[in-house]
């Protein structure tokens, strides 16, 4: 079958990674699903997206198109991009996927055409507590969970992303333990709280950690350099722009090798894909007490803290360091629940639900 994915921006972000992960899963499971992708704007991520396709030999499963021809597709998937309704006429083949925790990005849900195929989200909690509440009456029977997962493969990856101070070293490359955050930095992601947590940690833990931030800072949220200076942590913070998708696993493996951890103080998530990526690579996580975060970690008390409670966060960072090996194994086990098998099973059910019976055959 042939699917069109539509998204407003090509960035190095979660939705783009979801599309690439699905292509990898279709290939791995031998499903004849060809995904086209139409981006309305290139926000700097198009080249990385294409490079990932080429590097992982996914050309038969996903490629970029420059226009929309609805007649070519069995299913059209729009990720929080209502502009697609101006380009197509048959709404019954449109699957709306809501992945955005940002309220302003979900306003379109209130005026969805009644005859769309389905409304999906990556997690049951987000779908029921956020998306369903934003919808008008009449859509309850069209809700569906199409779960996120992570394709983790470091066989052909290295850490040459400008982060290593000793590229030839296969052991320690940092003298301190990394606390990392990977993703967009803005008020929803609550990055300032992470800086506050780290500032307190630096003052109370014999200065054994450094903070690694990877991602873009949203304009007008904060001046990162000035905020770090005021917190007196300039010499303990390393900041990097988004790195290519295929480098993320290699970086996380190196963070695990240094007994580092991943922190997300986010105020809103639809799933928590960055946290899942860390968990797959054996990096213990400390997450804010969102319901979707708790779902990821099976509500394990050692792995979440109450938003705003810096004292609790600091104590749990220390506990993770003290019990590192066991928690590293635990998060890997928890991550395995969110695998491509679960996605493929849900995909097949979705196709039956929307009246499509293609896409489940095995390639030769």
PDB file of C-alpha atoms in Angstrom, residues 142-363:
ATOM      1  CA  UNK A 142     -12.662   7.132  15.849  1.00  0.00           C
ATOM      2  CA  UNK A 143      -9.928   7.307  18.495  1.00  0.00           C
ATOM      3  CA  UNK A 144      -6.966   4.962  18.162  1.00  0.00           C
ATOM      4  CA  UNK A 145      -3.536   4.458  19.751  1.00  0.00           C
ATOM      5  CA  UNK A 146      -0.720   4.032  17.227  1.00  0.00           C
ATOM      6  CA  UNK A 147       2.214   3.547  19.569  1.00  0.00           C
ATOM      7  CA  UNK A 148       5.657   5.050  19.312  1.00  0.00           C
ATOM      8  CA  UNK A 149       8.739   2.866  19.493  1.00  0.00           C
ATOM      9  CA  UNK A 150      12.459   3.167  18.867  1.00  0.00           C
ATOM     10  CA  UNK A 151      14.606   1.482  16.257  1.00  0.00           C
ATOM     11  CA  UNK A 152      18.011   1.276  17.915  1.00  0.00           C
ATOM     12  CA  UNK A 153      21.006   0.379  15.749  1.00  0.00           C
ATOM     13  CA  UNK A 154      24.527   1.596  16.475  1.00  0.00           C
ATOM     14  CA  UNK A 155      26.330  -0.901  14.269  1.00  0.00           C
ATOM     15  CA  UNK A 156      27.262   1.758  11.718  1.00  0.00           C
ATOM     16  CA  UNK A 157      27.346   4.779  14.039  1.00  0.00           C
ATOM     17  CA  UNK A 158      30.161   6.640  15.720  1.00  0.00           C
ATOM     18  CA  UNK A 159      30.336   9.622  18.039  1.00  0.00           C
ATOM     19  CA  UNK A 160      31.973  11.991  15.588  1.00  0.00           C
ATOM     20  CA  UNK A 161      29.473  14.813  16.145  1.00  0.00           C
ATOM     21  CA  UNK A 162      31.865  17.384  17.572  1.00  0.00           C
ATOM     22  CA  UNK A 163      31.228  16.289  21.156  1.00  0.00           C
ATOM     23  CA  UNK A 164      34.120  13.991  21.909  1.00  0.00           C
ATOM     24  CA  UNK A 165      37.287  15.653  23.092  1.00  0.00           C
ATOM     25  CA  UNK A 166      39.256  12.539  22.196  1.00  0.00           C
ATOM     26  CA  UNK A 167      37.807  10.882  19.106  1.00  0.00           C
ATOM     27  CA  UNK A 168      40.294   8.024  19.163  1.00  0.00           C
ATOM     28  CA  UNK A 169      39.367   6.993  22.693  1.00  0.00           C
ATOM     29  CA  UNK A 170      37.122   3.981  23.071  1.00  0.00           C
ATOM     30  CA  UNK A 171      36.774   4.458  26.824  1.00  0.00           C
ATOM     31  CA  UNK A 172      36.391   7.623  28.892  1.00  0.00           C
ATOM     32  CA  UNK A 173      36.122  10.881  26.971  1.00  0.00           C
ATOM     33  CA  UNK A 174      34.674  13.031  29.775  1.00  0.00           C
ATOM     34  CA  UNK A 175      36.166  13.485  33.219  1.00  0.00           C
ATOM     35  CA  UNK A 176      32.757  14.085  34.817  1.00  0.00           C
ATOM     36  CA  UNK A 177      29.435  12.244  34.733  1.00  0.00           C
ATOM     37  CA  UNK A 178      27.018  13.543  32.088  1.00  0.00           C
ATOM     38  CA  UNK A 179      23.470  14.572  32.851  1.00  0.00           C
ATOM     39  CA  UNK A 180      21.873  14.975  29.455  1.00  0.00           C
ATOM     40  CA  UNK A 181      18.781  16.430  27.840  1.00  0.00           C
ATOM     41  CA  UNK A 182      18.015  15.950  24.139  1.00  0.00           C
ATOM     42  CA  UNK A 183      15.185  17.869  22.511  1.00  0.00           C
ATOM     43  CA  UNK A 184      13.596  21.264  22.024  1.00  0.00           C
ATOM     44  CA  UNK A 185      14.094  23.754  24.845  1.00  0.00           C
ATOM     45  CA  UNK A 186      11.112  25.942  25.678  1.00  0.00           C
ATOM     46  CA  UNK A 187       8.523  26.646  28.375  1.00  0.00           C
ATOM     47  CA  UNK A 188       6.623  23.392  27.693  1.00  0.00           C
ATOM     48  CA  UNK A 189       9.821  21.378  27.994  1.00  0.00           C
ATOM     49  CA  UNK A 190      10.548  23.346  31.183  1.00  0.00           C
ATOM     50  CA  UNK A 191      14.269  23.561  30.500  1.00  0.00           C
ATOM     51  CA  UNK A 192      14.852  26.312  33.058  1.00  0.00           C
ATOM     52  CA  UNK A 193      13.895  23.871  35.808  1.00  0.00           C
ATOM     53  CA  UNK A 194      16.560  21.492  34.534  1.00  0.00           C
ATOM     54  CA  UNK A 195      19.147  24.265  34.831  1.00  0.00           C
ATOM     55  CA  UNK A 196      17.954  24.966  38.381  1.00  0.00           C
ATOM     56  CA  UNK A 197      18.211  21.289  39.274  1.00  0.00           C
ATOM     57  CA  UNK A 198      21.714  21.070  37.858  1.00  0.00           C
ATOM     58  CA  UNK A 199      22.830  24.247  39.614  1.00  0.00           C
ATOM     59  CA  UNK A 200      21.787  22.742  42.942  1.00  0.00           C
ATOM     60  CA  UNK A 201      23.421  19.420  42.082  1.00  0.00           C
ATOM     61  CA  UNK A 202      26.696  21.176  41.267  1.00  0.00           C
ATOM     62  CA  UNK A 203      26.680  22.804  44.692  1.00  0.00           C
ATOM     63  CA  UNK A 204      25.832  19.620  46.598  1.00  0.00           C
ATOM     64  CA  UNK A 205      27.528  16.688  44.894  1.00  0.00           C
ATOM     65  CA  UNK A 206      31.270  17.388  45.000  1.00  0.00           C
ATOM     66  CA  UNK A 207      31.064  18.760  41.449  1.00  0.00           C
ATOM     67  CA  UNK A 208      31.048  15.309  39.843  1.00  0.00           C
ATOM     68  CA  UNK A 209      28.563  16.028  37.015  1.00  0.00           C
ATOM     69  CA  UNK A 210      28.310  18.133  33.890  1.00  0.00           C
ATOM     70  CA  UNK A 211      25.157  19.046  31.962  1.00  0.00           C
ATOM     71  CA  UNK A 212      24.829  18.267  28.257  1.00  0.00           C
ATOM     72  CA  UNK A 213      22.048  20.000  26.316  1.00  0.00           C
ATOM     73  CA  UNK A 214      21.355  18.915  22.737  1.00  0.00           C
ATOM     74  CA  UNK A 215      18.679  20.734  20.741  1.00  0.00           C
ATOM     75  CA  UNK A 216      17.384  24.135  19.716  1.00  0.00           C
ATOM     76  CA  UNK A 217      16.351  26.805  22.209  1.00  0.00           C
ATOM     77  CA  UNK A 218      13.004  28.276  21.162  1.00  0.00           C
ATOM     78  CA  UNK A 219      13.262  32.020  20.413  1.00  0.00           C
ATOM     79  CA  UNK A 220      12.243  34.338  23.257  1.00  0.00           C
ATOM     80  CA  UNK A 221      12.224  31.521  25.817  1.00  0.00           C
ATOM     81  CA  UNK A 222      15.595  32.319  27.302  1.00  0.00           C
ATOM     82  CA  UNK A 223      19.084  33.470  26.516  1.00  0.00           C
ATOM     83  CA  UNK A 224      20.823  30.206  27.337  1.00  0.00           C
ATOM     84  CA  UNK A 225      24.283  31.701  27.655  1.00  0.00           C
ATOM     85  CA  UNK A 226      23.087  34.404  30.029  1.00  0.00           C
ATOM     86  CA  UNK A 227      20.935  32.022  32.067  1.00  0.00           C
ATOM     87  CA  UNK A 228      23.850  29.648  32.495  1.00  0.00           C
ATOM     88  CA  UNK A 229      26.120  32.532  33.480  1.00  0.00           C
ATOM     89  CA  UNK A 230      23.711  33.767  36.144  1.00  0.00           C
ATOM     90  CA  UNK A 231      23.481  30.260  37.560  1.00  0.00           C
ATOM     91  CA  UNK A 232      27.289  30.135  37.760  1.00  0.00           C
ATOM     92  CA  UNK A 233      27.495  26.879  35.823  1.00  0.00           C
ATOM     93  CA  UNK A 234      29.194  28.092  32.611  1.00  0.00           C
ATOM     94  CA  UNK A 235      32.089  25.680  33.032  1.00  0.00           C
ATOM     95  CA  UNK A 236      29.776  22.698  33.579  1.00  0.00           C
ATOM     96  CA  UNK A 237      27.334  23.067  30.695  1.00  0.00           C
ATOM     97  CA  UNK A 238      27.940  21.821  27.150  1.00  0.00           C
ATOM     98  CA  UNK A 239      25.404  22.929  24.525  1.00  0.00           C
ATOM     99  CA  UNK A 240      25.039  21.469  21.025  1.00  0.00           C
ATOM    100  CA  UNK A 241      22.616  22.055  18.192  1.00  0.00           C
ATOM    101  CA  UNK A 242      20.488  19.057  17.087  1.00  0.00           C
ATOM    102  CA  UNK A 243      22.592  16.136  15.927  1.00  0.00           C
ATOM    103  CA  UNK A 244      21.690  13.693  13.106  1.00  0.00           C
ATOM    104  CA  UNK A 245      19.234  10.932  14.029  1.00  0.00           C
ATOM    105  CA  UNK A 246      21.753   8.151  13.542  1.00  0.00           C
ATOM    106  CA  UNK A 247      24.192   9.790  15.975  1.00  0.00           C
ATOM    107  CA  UNK A 248      21.749   9.928  18.902  1.00  0.00           C
ATOM    108  CA  UNK A 249      22.082   6.257  19.846  1.00  0.00           C
ATOM    109  CA  UNK A 250      25.866   6.427  19.695  1.00  0.00           C
ATOM    110  CA  UNK A 251      25.839   9.473  21.966  1.00  0.00           C
ATOM    111  CA  UNK A 252      23.471   7.806  24.429  1.00  0.00           C
ATOM    112  CA  UNK A 253      25.634   4.675  24.516  1.00  0.00           C
ATOM    113  CA  UNK A 254      28.626   6.846  25.369  1.00  0.00           C
ATOM    114  CA  UNK A 255      26.606   8.563  28.106  1.00  0.00           C
ATOM    115  CA  UNK A 256      25.733   5.135  29.515  1.00  0.00           C
ATOM    116  CA  UNK A 257      29.414   4.138  29.404  1.00  0.00           C
ATOM    117  CA  UNK A 258      30.106   7.179  31.601  1.00  0.00           C
ATOM    118  CA  UNK A 259      27.284   6.197  33.983  1.00  0.00           C
ATOM    119  CA  UNK A 260      25.318   9.260  32.972  1.00  0.00           C
ATOM    120  CA  UNK A 261      21.581   9.869  33.033  1.00  0.00           C
ATOM    121  CA  UNK A 262      18.811  11.598  31.110  1.00  0.00           C
ATOM    122  CA  UNK A 263      16.477  14.169  32.694  1.00  0.00           C
ATOM    123  CA  UNK A 264      13.206  15.513  31.323  1.00  0.00           C
ATOM    124  CA  UNK A 265      11.369  18.110  33.459  1.00  0.00           C
ATOM    125  CA  UNK A 266       8.695  18.552  30.764  1.00  0.00           C
ATOM    126  CA  UNK A 267       5.266  20.006  31.566  1.00  0.00           C
ATOM    127  CA  UNK A 268       3.620  18.190  28.657  1.00  0.00           C
ATOM    128  CA  UNK A 269       4.335  15.234  26.364  1.00  0.00           C
ATOM    129  CA  UNK A 270       2.281  13.033  24.083  1.00  0.00           C
ATOM    130  CA  UNK A 271       4.622  10.097  24.676  1.00  0.00           C
ATOM    131  CA  UNK A 272       8.237  10.864  25.654  1.00  0.00           C
ATOM    132  CA  UNK A 273      10.213   9.565  22.674  1.00  0.00           C
ATOM    133  CA  UNK A 274      13.551  11.090  23.745  1.00  0.00           C
ATOM    134  CA  UNK A 275      13.239   9.406  27.128  1.00  0.00           C
ATOM    135  CA  UNK A 276      12.482   6.091  25.420  1.00  0.00           C
ATOM    136  CA  UNK A 277      15.596   6.471  23.247  1.00  0.00           C
ATOM    137  CA  UNK A 278      17.689   6.945  26.382  1.00  0.00           C
ATOM    138  CA  UNK A 279      16.092   3.913  28.040  1.00  0.00           C
ATOM    139  CA  UNK A 280      16.718   1.681  25.014  1.00  0.00           C
ATOM    140  CA  UNK A 281      20.395   2.531  25.313  1.00  0.00           C
ATOM    141  CA  UNK A 282      20.546   1.716  29.014  1.00  0.00           C
ATOM    142  CA  UNK A 283      20.639   5.314  30.230  1.00  0.00           C
ATOM    143  CA  UNK A 284      18.603   5.680  33.438  1.00  0.00           C
ATOM    144  CA  UNK A 285      16.035   8.481  33.235  1.00  0.00           C
ATOM    145  CA  UNK A 286      14.610  10.945  35.714  1.00  0.00           C
ATOM    146  CA  UNK A 287      11.299  12.256  34.407  1.00  0.00           C
ATOM    147  CA  UNK A 288       8.715  14.738  35.602  1.00  0.00           C
ATOM    148  CA  UNK A 289       5.578  13.139  36.993  1.00  0.00           C
ATOM    149  CA  UNK A 290       3.459  13.311  33.826  1.00  0.00           C
ATOM    150  CA  UNK A 291       1.116  10.386  33.349  1.00  0.00           C
ATOM    151  CA  UNK A 292       2.710   9.500  29.993  1.00  0.00           C
ATOM    152  CA  UNK A 293       6.161   9.561  31.616  1.00  0.00           C
ATOM    153  CA  UNK A 294       4.917   7.232  34.344  1.00  0.00           C
ATOM    154  CA  UNK A 295       3.567   4.891  31.691  1.00  0.00           C
ATOM    155  CA  UNK A 296       7.030   4.696  30.101  1.00  0.00           C
ATOM    156  CA  UNK A 297       8.711   3.782  33.385  1.00  0.00           C
ATOM    157  CA  UNK A 298       5.867   1.694  34.844  1.00  0.00           C
ATOM    158  CA  UNK A 299       5.507   4.304  37.637  1.00  0.00           C
ATOM    159  CA  UNK A 300       8.858   3.277  39.128  1.00  0.00           C
ATOM    160  CA  UNK A 301       9.452   5.695  42.023  1.00  0.00           C
ATOM    161  CA  UNK A 302      13.188   5.903  41.410  1.00  0.00           C
ATOM    162  CA  UNK A 303      12.695   7.297  37.913  1.00  0.00           C
ATOM    163  CA  UNK A 304      10.325  10.253  38.333  1.00  0.00           C
ATOM    164  CA  UNK A 305       9.996  13.349  40.509  1.00  0.00           C
ATOM    165  CA  UNK A 306       7.228  15.832  41.237  1.00  0.00           C
ATOM    166  CA  UNK A 307       7.440  18.867  38.981  1.00  0.00           C
ATOM    167  CA  UNK A 308       8.941  21.810  40.833  1.00  0.00           C
ATOM    168  CA  UNK A 309      10.359  19.706  43.660  1.00  0.00           C
ATOM    169  CA  UNK A 310      14.081  20.328  43.149  1.00  0.00           C
ATOM    170  CA  UNK A 311      15.024  18.639  46.409  1.00  0.00           C
ATOM    171  CA  UNK A 312      13.357  15.401  45.326  1.00  0.00           C
ATOM    172  CA  UNK A 313      14.960  15.588  41.874  1.00  0.00           C
ATOM    173  CA  UNK A 314      18.438  16.044  43.341  1.00  0.00           C
ATOM    174  CA  UNK A 315      17.983  13.149  45.777  1.00  0.00           C
ATOM    175  CA  UNK A 316      16.870  10.871  42.944  1.00  0.00           C
ATOM    176  CA  UNK A 317      19.829  11.848  40.751  1.00  0.00           C
ATOM    177  CA  UNK A 318      22.090  10.734  43.583  1.00  0.00           C
ATOM    178  CA  UNK A 319      20.083   7.533  44.037  1.00  0.00           C
ATOM    179  CA  UNK A 320      20.393   6.722  40.335  1.00  0.00           C
ATOM    180  CA  UNK A 321      24.163   7.174  40.515  1.00  0.00           C
ATOM    181  CA  UNK A 322      24.333   4.944  43.603  1.00  0.00           C
ATOM    182  CA  UNK A 323      22.254   2.184  41.996  1.00  0.00           C
ATOM    183  CA  UNK A 324      23.322   2.675  38.410  1.00  0.00           C
ATOM    184  CA  UNK A 325      23.756  -0.832  37.054  1.00  0.00           C
ATOM    185  CA  UNK A 326      20.424  -2.121  38.310  1.00  0.00           C
ATOM    186  CA  UNK A 327      18.517   0.918  37.050  1.00  0.00           C
ATOM    187  CA  UNK A 328      20.287   0.761  33.699  1.00  0.00           C
ATOM    188  CA  UNK A 329      19.075  -2.818  33.259  1.00  0.00           C
ATOM    189  CA  UNK A 330      15.606  -1.858  34.471  1.00  0.00           C
ATOM    190  CA  UNK A 331      15.082   0.938  31.941  1.00  0.00           C
ATOM    191  CA  UNK A 332      16.271  -1.289  29.109  1.00  0.00           C
ATOM    192  CA  UNK A 333      13.733  -3.928  30.125  1.00  0.00           C
ATOM    193  CA  UNK A 334      10.987  -1.301  30.342  1.00  0.00           C
ATOM    194  CA  UNK A 335      11.915   0.112  26.940  1.00  0.00           C
ATOM    195  CA  UNK A 336      11.540  -3.284  25.294  1.00  0.00           C
ATOM    196  CA  UNK A 337       7.785  -3.089  25.893  1.00  0.00           C
ATOM    197  CA  UNK A 338       7.677  -0.257  23.345  1.00  0.00           C
ATOM    198  CA  UNK A 339       8.996  -2.104  20.311  1.00  0.00           C
ATOM    199  CA  UNK A 340       8.252  -2.285  16.611  1.00  0.00           C
ATOM    200  CA  UNK A 341       6.242  -5.497  17.074  1.00  0.00           C
ATOM    201  CA  UNK A 342       3.672  -3.575  19.120  1.00  0.00           C
ATOM    202  CA  UNK A 343       3.483  -0.883  16.445  1.00  0.00           C
ATOM    203  CA  UNK A 344       3.053  -3.379  13.596  1.00  0.00           C
ATOM    204  CA  UNK A 345       0.260  -5.172  15.474  1.00  0.00           C
ATOM    205  CA  UNK A 346      -1.509  -1.840  16.019  1.00  0.00           C
ATOM    206  CA  UNK A 347      -0.926  -0.839  12.380  1.00  0.00           C
ATOM    207  CA  UNK A 348      -2.647  -3.977  11.106  1.00  0.00           C
ATOM    208  CA  UNK A 349      -5.615  -3.407  13.412  1.00  0.00           C
ATOM    209  CA  UNK A 350      -5.810   0.209  12.260  1.00  0.00           C
ATOM    210  CA  UNK A 351      -5.984  -0.809   8.599  1.00  0.00           C
ATOM    211  CA  UNK A 352      -8.831  -3.189   9.295  1.00  0.00           C
ATOM    212  CA  UNK A 353     -10.601  -0.520  11.300  1.00  0.00           C
ATOM    213  CA  UNK A 354     -10.469   2.073   8.520  1.00  0.00           C
ATOM    214  CA  UNK A 355     -11.417  -0.486   5.877  1.00  0.00           C
ATOM    215  CA  UNK A 356      -8.004  -1.058   4.308  1.00  0.00           C
ATOM    216  CA  UNK A 357      -6.813  -4.624   3.877  1.00  0.00           C
ATOM    217  CA  UNK A 358      -3.545  -3.893   2.115  1.00  0.00           C
ATOM    218  CA  UNK A 359      -0.189  -3.362   3.786  1.00  0.00           C
ATOM    219  CA  UNK A 360      -0.134  -6.575   5.793  1.00  0.00           C
ATOM    220  CA  UNK A 361       1.389  -8.856   3.187  1.00  0.00           C
ATOM    221  CA  UNK A 362       4.966 -10.045   3.441  1.00  0.00           C
ATOM    222  CA  UNK A 363       7.495  -9.020   0.814  1.00  0.00           C
TER     223      UNK A 363
END
